[in-house]
XYZ file of N, CA and C in Angstrom:
396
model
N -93.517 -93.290 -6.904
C -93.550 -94.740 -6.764
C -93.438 -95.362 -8.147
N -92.773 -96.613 -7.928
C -92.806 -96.949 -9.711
C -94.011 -97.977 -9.547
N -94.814 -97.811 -10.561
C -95.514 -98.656 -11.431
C -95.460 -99.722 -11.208
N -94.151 -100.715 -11.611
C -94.130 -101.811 -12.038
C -94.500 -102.509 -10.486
N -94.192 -101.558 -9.469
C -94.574 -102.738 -8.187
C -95.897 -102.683 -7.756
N -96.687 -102.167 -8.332
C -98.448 -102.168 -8.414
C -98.786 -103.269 -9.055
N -98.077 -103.525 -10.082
C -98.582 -104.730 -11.313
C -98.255 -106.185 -11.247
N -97.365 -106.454 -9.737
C -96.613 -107.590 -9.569
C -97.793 -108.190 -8.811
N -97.768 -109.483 -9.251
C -99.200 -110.265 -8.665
C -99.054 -110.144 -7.190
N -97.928 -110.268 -6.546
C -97.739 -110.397 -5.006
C -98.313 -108.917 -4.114
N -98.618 -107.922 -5.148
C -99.510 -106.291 -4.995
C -100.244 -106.534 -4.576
N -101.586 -107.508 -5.311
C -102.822 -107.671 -5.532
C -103.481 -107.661 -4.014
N -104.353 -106.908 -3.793
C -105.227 -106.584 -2.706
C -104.109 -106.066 -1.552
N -102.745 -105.626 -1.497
C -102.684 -104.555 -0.676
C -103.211 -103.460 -0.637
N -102.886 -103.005 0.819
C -103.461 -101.409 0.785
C -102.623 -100.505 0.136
N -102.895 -99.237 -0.186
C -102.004 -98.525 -0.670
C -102.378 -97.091 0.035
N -101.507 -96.303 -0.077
C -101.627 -95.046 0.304
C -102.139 -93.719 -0.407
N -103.004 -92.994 -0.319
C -103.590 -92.205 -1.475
C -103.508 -91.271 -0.983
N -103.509 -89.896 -2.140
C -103.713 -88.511 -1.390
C -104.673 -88.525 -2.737
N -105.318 -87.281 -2.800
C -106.443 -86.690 -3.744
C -106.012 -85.456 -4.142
N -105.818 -85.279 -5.460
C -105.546 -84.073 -6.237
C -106.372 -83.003 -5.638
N -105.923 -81.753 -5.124
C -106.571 -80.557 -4.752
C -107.822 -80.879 -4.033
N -107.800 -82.356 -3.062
C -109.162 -82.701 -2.285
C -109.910 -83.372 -3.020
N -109.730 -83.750 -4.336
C -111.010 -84.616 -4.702
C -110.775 -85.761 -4.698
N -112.341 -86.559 -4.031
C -112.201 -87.737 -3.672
C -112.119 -88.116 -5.223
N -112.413 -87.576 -6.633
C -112.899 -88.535 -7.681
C -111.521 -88.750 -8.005
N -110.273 -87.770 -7.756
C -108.694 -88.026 -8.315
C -107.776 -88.432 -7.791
N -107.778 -89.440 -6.720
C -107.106 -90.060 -6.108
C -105.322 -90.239 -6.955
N -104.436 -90.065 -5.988
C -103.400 -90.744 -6.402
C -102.415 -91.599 -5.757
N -102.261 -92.771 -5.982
C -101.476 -93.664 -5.555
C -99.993 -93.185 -4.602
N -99.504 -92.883 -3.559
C -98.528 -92.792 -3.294
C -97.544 -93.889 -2.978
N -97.812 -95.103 -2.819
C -97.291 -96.281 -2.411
C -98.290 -97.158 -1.992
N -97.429 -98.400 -1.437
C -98.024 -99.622 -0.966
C -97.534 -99.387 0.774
N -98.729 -99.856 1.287
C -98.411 -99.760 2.814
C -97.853 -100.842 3.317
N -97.172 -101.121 3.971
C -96.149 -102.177 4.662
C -96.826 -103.161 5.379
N -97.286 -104.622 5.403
C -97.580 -105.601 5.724
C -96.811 -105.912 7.192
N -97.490 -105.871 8.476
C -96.988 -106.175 9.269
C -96.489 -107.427 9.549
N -97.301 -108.609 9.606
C -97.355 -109.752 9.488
C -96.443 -110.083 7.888
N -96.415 -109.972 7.042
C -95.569 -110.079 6.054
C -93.932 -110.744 6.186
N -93.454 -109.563 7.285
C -91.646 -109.541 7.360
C -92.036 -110.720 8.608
N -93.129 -111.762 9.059
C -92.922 -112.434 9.967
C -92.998 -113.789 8.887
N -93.650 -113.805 8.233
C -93.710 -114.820 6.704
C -92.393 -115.112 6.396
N -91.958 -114.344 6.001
C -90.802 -113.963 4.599
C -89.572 -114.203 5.455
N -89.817 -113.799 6.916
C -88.057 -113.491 7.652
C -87.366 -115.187 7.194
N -86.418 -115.218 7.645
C -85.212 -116.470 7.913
C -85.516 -117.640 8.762
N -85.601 -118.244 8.571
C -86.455 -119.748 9.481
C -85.158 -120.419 10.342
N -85.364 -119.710 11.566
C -84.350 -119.924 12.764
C -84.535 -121.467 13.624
N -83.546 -122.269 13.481
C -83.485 -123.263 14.766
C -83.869 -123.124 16.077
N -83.487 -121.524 16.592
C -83.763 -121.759 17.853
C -83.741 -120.139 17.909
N -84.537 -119.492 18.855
C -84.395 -117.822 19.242
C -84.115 -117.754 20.406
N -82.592 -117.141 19.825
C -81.708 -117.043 21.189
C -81.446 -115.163 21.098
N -82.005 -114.599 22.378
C -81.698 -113.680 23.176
C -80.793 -113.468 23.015
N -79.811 -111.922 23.450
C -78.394 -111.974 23.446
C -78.113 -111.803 25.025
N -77.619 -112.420 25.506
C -76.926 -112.947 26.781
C -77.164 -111.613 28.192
N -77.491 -111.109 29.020
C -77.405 -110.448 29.756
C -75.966 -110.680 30.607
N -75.736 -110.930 31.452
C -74.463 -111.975 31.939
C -73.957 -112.976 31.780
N -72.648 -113.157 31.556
C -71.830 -114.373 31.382
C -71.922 -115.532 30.140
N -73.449 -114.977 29.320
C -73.709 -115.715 28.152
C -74.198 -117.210 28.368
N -74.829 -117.512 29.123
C -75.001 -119.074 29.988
C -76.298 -119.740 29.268
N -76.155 -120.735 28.910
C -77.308 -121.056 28.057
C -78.918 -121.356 28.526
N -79.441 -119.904 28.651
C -80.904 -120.083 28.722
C -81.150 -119.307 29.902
N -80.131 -119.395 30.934
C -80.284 -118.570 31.963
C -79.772 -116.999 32.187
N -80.521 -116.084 32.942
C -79.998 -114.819 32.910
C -79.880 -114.320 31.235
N -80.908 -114.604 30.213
C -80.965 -114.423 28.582
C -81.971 -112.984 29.002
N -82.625 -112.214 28.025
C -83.301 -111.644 27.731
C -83.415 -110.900 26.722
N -84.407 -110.267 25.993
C -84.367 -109.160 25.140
C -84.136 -107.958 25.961
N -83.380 -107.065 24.840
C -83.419 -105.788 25.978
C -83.521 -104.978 24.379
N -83.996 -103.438 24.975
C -84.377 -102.497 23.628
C -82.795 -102.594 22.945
N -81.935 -102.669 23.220
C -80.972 -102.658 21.941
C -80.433 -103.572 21.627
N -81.448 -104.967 22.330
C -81.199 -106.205 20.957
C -82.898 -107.078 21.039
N -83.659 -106.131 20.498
C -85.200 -106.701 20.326
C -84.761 -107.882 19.727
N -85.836 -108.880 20.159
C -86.095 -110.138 19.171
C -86.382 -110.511 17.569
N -85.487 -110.800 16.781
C -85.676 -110.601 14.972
C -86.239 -111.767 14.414
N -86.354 -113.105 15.301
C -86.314 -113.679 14.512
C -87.730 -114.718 14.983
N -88.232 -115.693 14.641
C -89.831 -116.420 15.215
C -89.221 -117.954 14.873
N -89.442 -118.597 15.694
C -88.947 -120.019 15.488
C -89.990 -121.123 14.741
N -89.860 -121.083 13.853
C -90.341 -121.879 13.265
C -90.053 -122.981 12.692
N -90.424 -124.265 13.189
C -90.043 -125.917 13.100
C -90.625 -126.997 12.216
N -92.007 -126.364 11.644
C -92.688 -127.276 11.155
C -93.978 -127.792 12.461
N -93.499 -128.077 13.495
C -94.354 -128.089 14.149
C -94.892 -127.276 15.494
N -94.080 -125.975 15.362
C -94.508 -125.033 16.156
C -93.935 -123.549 15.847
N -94.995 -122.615 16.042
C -94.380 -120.839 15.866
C -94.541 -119.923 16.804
N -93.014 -120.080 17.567
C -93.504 -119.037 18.940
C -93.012 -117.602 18.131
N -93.675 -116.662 18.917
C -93.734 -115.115 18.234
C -94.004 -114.478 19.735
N -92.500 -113.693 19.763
C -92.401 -113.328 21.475
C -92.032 -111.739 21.055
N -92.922 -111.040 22.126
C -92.961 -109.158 21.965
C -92.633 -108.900 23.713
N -92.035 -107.913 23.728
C -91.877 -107.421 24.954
C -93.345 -107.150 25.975
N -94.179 -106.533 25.021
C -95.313 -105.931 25.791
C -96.765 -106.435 25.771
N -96.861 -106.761 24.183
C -97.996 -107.519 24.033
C -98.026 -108.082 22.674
N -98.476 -109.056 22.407
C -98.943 -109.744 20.633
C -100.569 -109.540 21.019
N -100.930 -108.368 19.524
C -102.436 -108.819 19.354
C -102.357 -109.387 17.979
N -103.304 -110.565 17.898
C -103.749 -110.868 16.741
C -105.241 -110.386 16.586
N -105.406 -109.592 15.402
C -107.240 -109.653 14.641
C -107.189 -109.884 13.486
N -108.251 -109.924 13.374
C -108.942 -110.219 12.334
C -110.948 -109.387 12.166
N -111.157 -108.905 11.828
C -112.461 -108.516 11.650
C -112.893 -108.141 13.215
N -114.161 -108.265 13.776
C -114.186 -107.898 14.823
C -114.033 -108.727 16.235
N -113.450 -110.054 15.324
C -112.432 -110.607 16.999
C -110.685 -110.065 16.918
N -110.647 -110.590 18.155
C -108.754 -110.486 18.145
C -108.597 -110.977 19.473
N -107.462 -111.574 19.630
C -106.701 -112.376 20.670
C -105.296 -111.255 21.168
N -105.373 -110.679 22.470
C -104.290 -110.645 22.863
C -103.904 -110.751 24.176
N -102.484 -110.626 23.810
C -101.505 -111.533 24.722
C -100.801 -110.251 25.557
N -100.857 -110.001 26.900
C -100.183 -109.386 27.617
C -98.645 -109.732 28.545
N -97.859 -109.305 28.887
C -96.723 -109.382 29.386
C -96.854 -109.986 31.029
N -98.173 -109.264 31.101
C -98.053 -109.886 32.792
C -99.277 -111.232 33.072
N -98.986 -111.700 31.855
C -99.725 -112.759 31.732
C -101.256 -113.198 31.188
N -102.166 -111.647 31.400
C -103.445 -111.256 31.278
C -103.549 -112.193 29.558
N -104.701 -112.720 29.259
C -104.958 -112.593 27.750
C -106.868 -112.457 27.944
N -106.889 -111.625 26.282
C -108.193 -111.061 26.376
C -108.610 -112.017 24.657
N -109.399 -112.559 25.161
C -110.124 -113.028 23.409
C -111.460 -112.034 23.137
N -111.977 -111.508 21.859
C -112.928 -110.890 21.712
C -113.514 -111.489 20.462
N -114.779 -111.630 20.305
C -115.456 -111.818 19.280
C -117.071 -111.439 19.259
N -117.685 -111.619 18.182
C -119.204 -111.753 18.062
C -119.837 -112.873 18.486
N -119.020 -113.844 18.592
C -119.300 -115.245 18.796
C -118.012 -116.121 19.060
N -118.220 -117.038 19.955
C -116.835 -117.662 20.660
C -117.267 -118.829 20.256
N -116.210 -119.892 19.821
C -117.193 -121.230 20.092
C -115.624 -122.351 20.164
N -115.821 -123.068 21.177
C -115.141 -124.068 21.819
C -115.634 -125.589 21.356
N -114.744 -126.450 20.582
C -115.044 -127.592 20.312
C -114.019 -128.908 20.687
N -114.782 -129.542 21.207
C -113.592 -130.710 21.947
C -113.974 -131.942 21.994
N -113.314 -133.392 21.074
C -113.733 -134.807 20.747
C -113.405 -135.040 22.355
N -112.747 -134.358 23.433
C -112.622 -134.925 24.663
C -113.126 -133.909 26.090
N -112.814 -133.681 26.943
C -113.320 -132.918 28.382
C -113.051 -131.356 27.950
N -113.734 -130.624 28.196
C -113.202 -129.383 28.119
C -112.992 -128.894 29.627
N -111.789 -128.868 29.806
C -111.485 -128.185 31.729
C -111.098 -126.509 31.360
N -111.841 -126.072 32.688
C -111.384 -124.184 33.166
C -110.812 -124.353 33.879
N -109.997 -123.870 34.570
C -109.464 -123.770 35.803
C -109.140 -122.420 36.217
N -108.832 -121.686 37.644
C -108.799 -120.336 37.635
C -108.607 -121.033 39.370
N -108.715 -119.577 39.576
C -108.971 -119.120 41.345
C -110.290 -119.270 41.524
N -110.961 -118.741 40.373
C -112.142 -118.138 39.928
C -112.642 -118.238 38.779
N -114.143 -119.135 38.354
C -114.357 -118.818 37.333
C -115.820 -118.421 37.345
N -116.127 -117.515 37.414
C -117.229 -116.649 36.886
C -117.674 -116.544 35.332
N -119.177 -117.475 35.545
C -120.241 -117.550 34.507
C -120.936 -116.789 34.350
N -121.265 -115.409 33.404
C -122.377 -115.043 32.842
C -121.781 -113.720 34.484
């Protein structure tokens, strides 16, 4: 690995990859920087609109989809909104919450503590909503 991309401020607090000389934890050595998932969603190309590549006839919006040999590249971002679409699921975490998002609609929030704040009504709605 070269050097100089350890020392570039934009390094600072990645992870990196280590092995240890002959097992010791005291001789660690640097093998690289590990790849930022969220990163290439930052950095990508700031698209007008995320358009699918066409299943039939190419018709605008209808009969569209991702399919595995044209996954989605790009996240639309407007200034005032960022959709971020996965075939199967988006999790977001962070520490010991995380939010995710399932395909068949399911979403699971987890935390140590939840907390809901609203200057107006807060509504549930369900089939079902089961308290406690």
């Amino acid at each position: 690995m070269d050097r100089s991309k350890l020392i570039k401020p934009e390094s600072a607090g990645r992870d990196v990859l280590l092995v240890f000389e002959q097992g010791d934890p005291a001789r660690p050595i640097i093998i690289g920087l590990m790849e930022d998932p969220l990163e290439h969603l930052v950095t990508m190309e700031v698209s007008p609109r995320l358009s699918p590549p066409p299943l039939t006839g190419g018709g605008k919006g209808e009969g569209e989809a991702f399919t595995e040999s044209h996954p989605p590249k790009e996240a639309l971002i407007d200034g005032k909104r960022i959709t971020i679409e996965a075939r199967e699921e988006i999790i977001l975490k962070c520490g010991d919450g995380s939010i995710t998002i399932r395909k068949d609609g399911k979403i699971i929030i987890k935390g140590t503590h939840l907390l809901s704040r609203s200057s107006g009504p807060i509504r549930v709605k369900g089939a079902r909503v089961d308290i406690n």
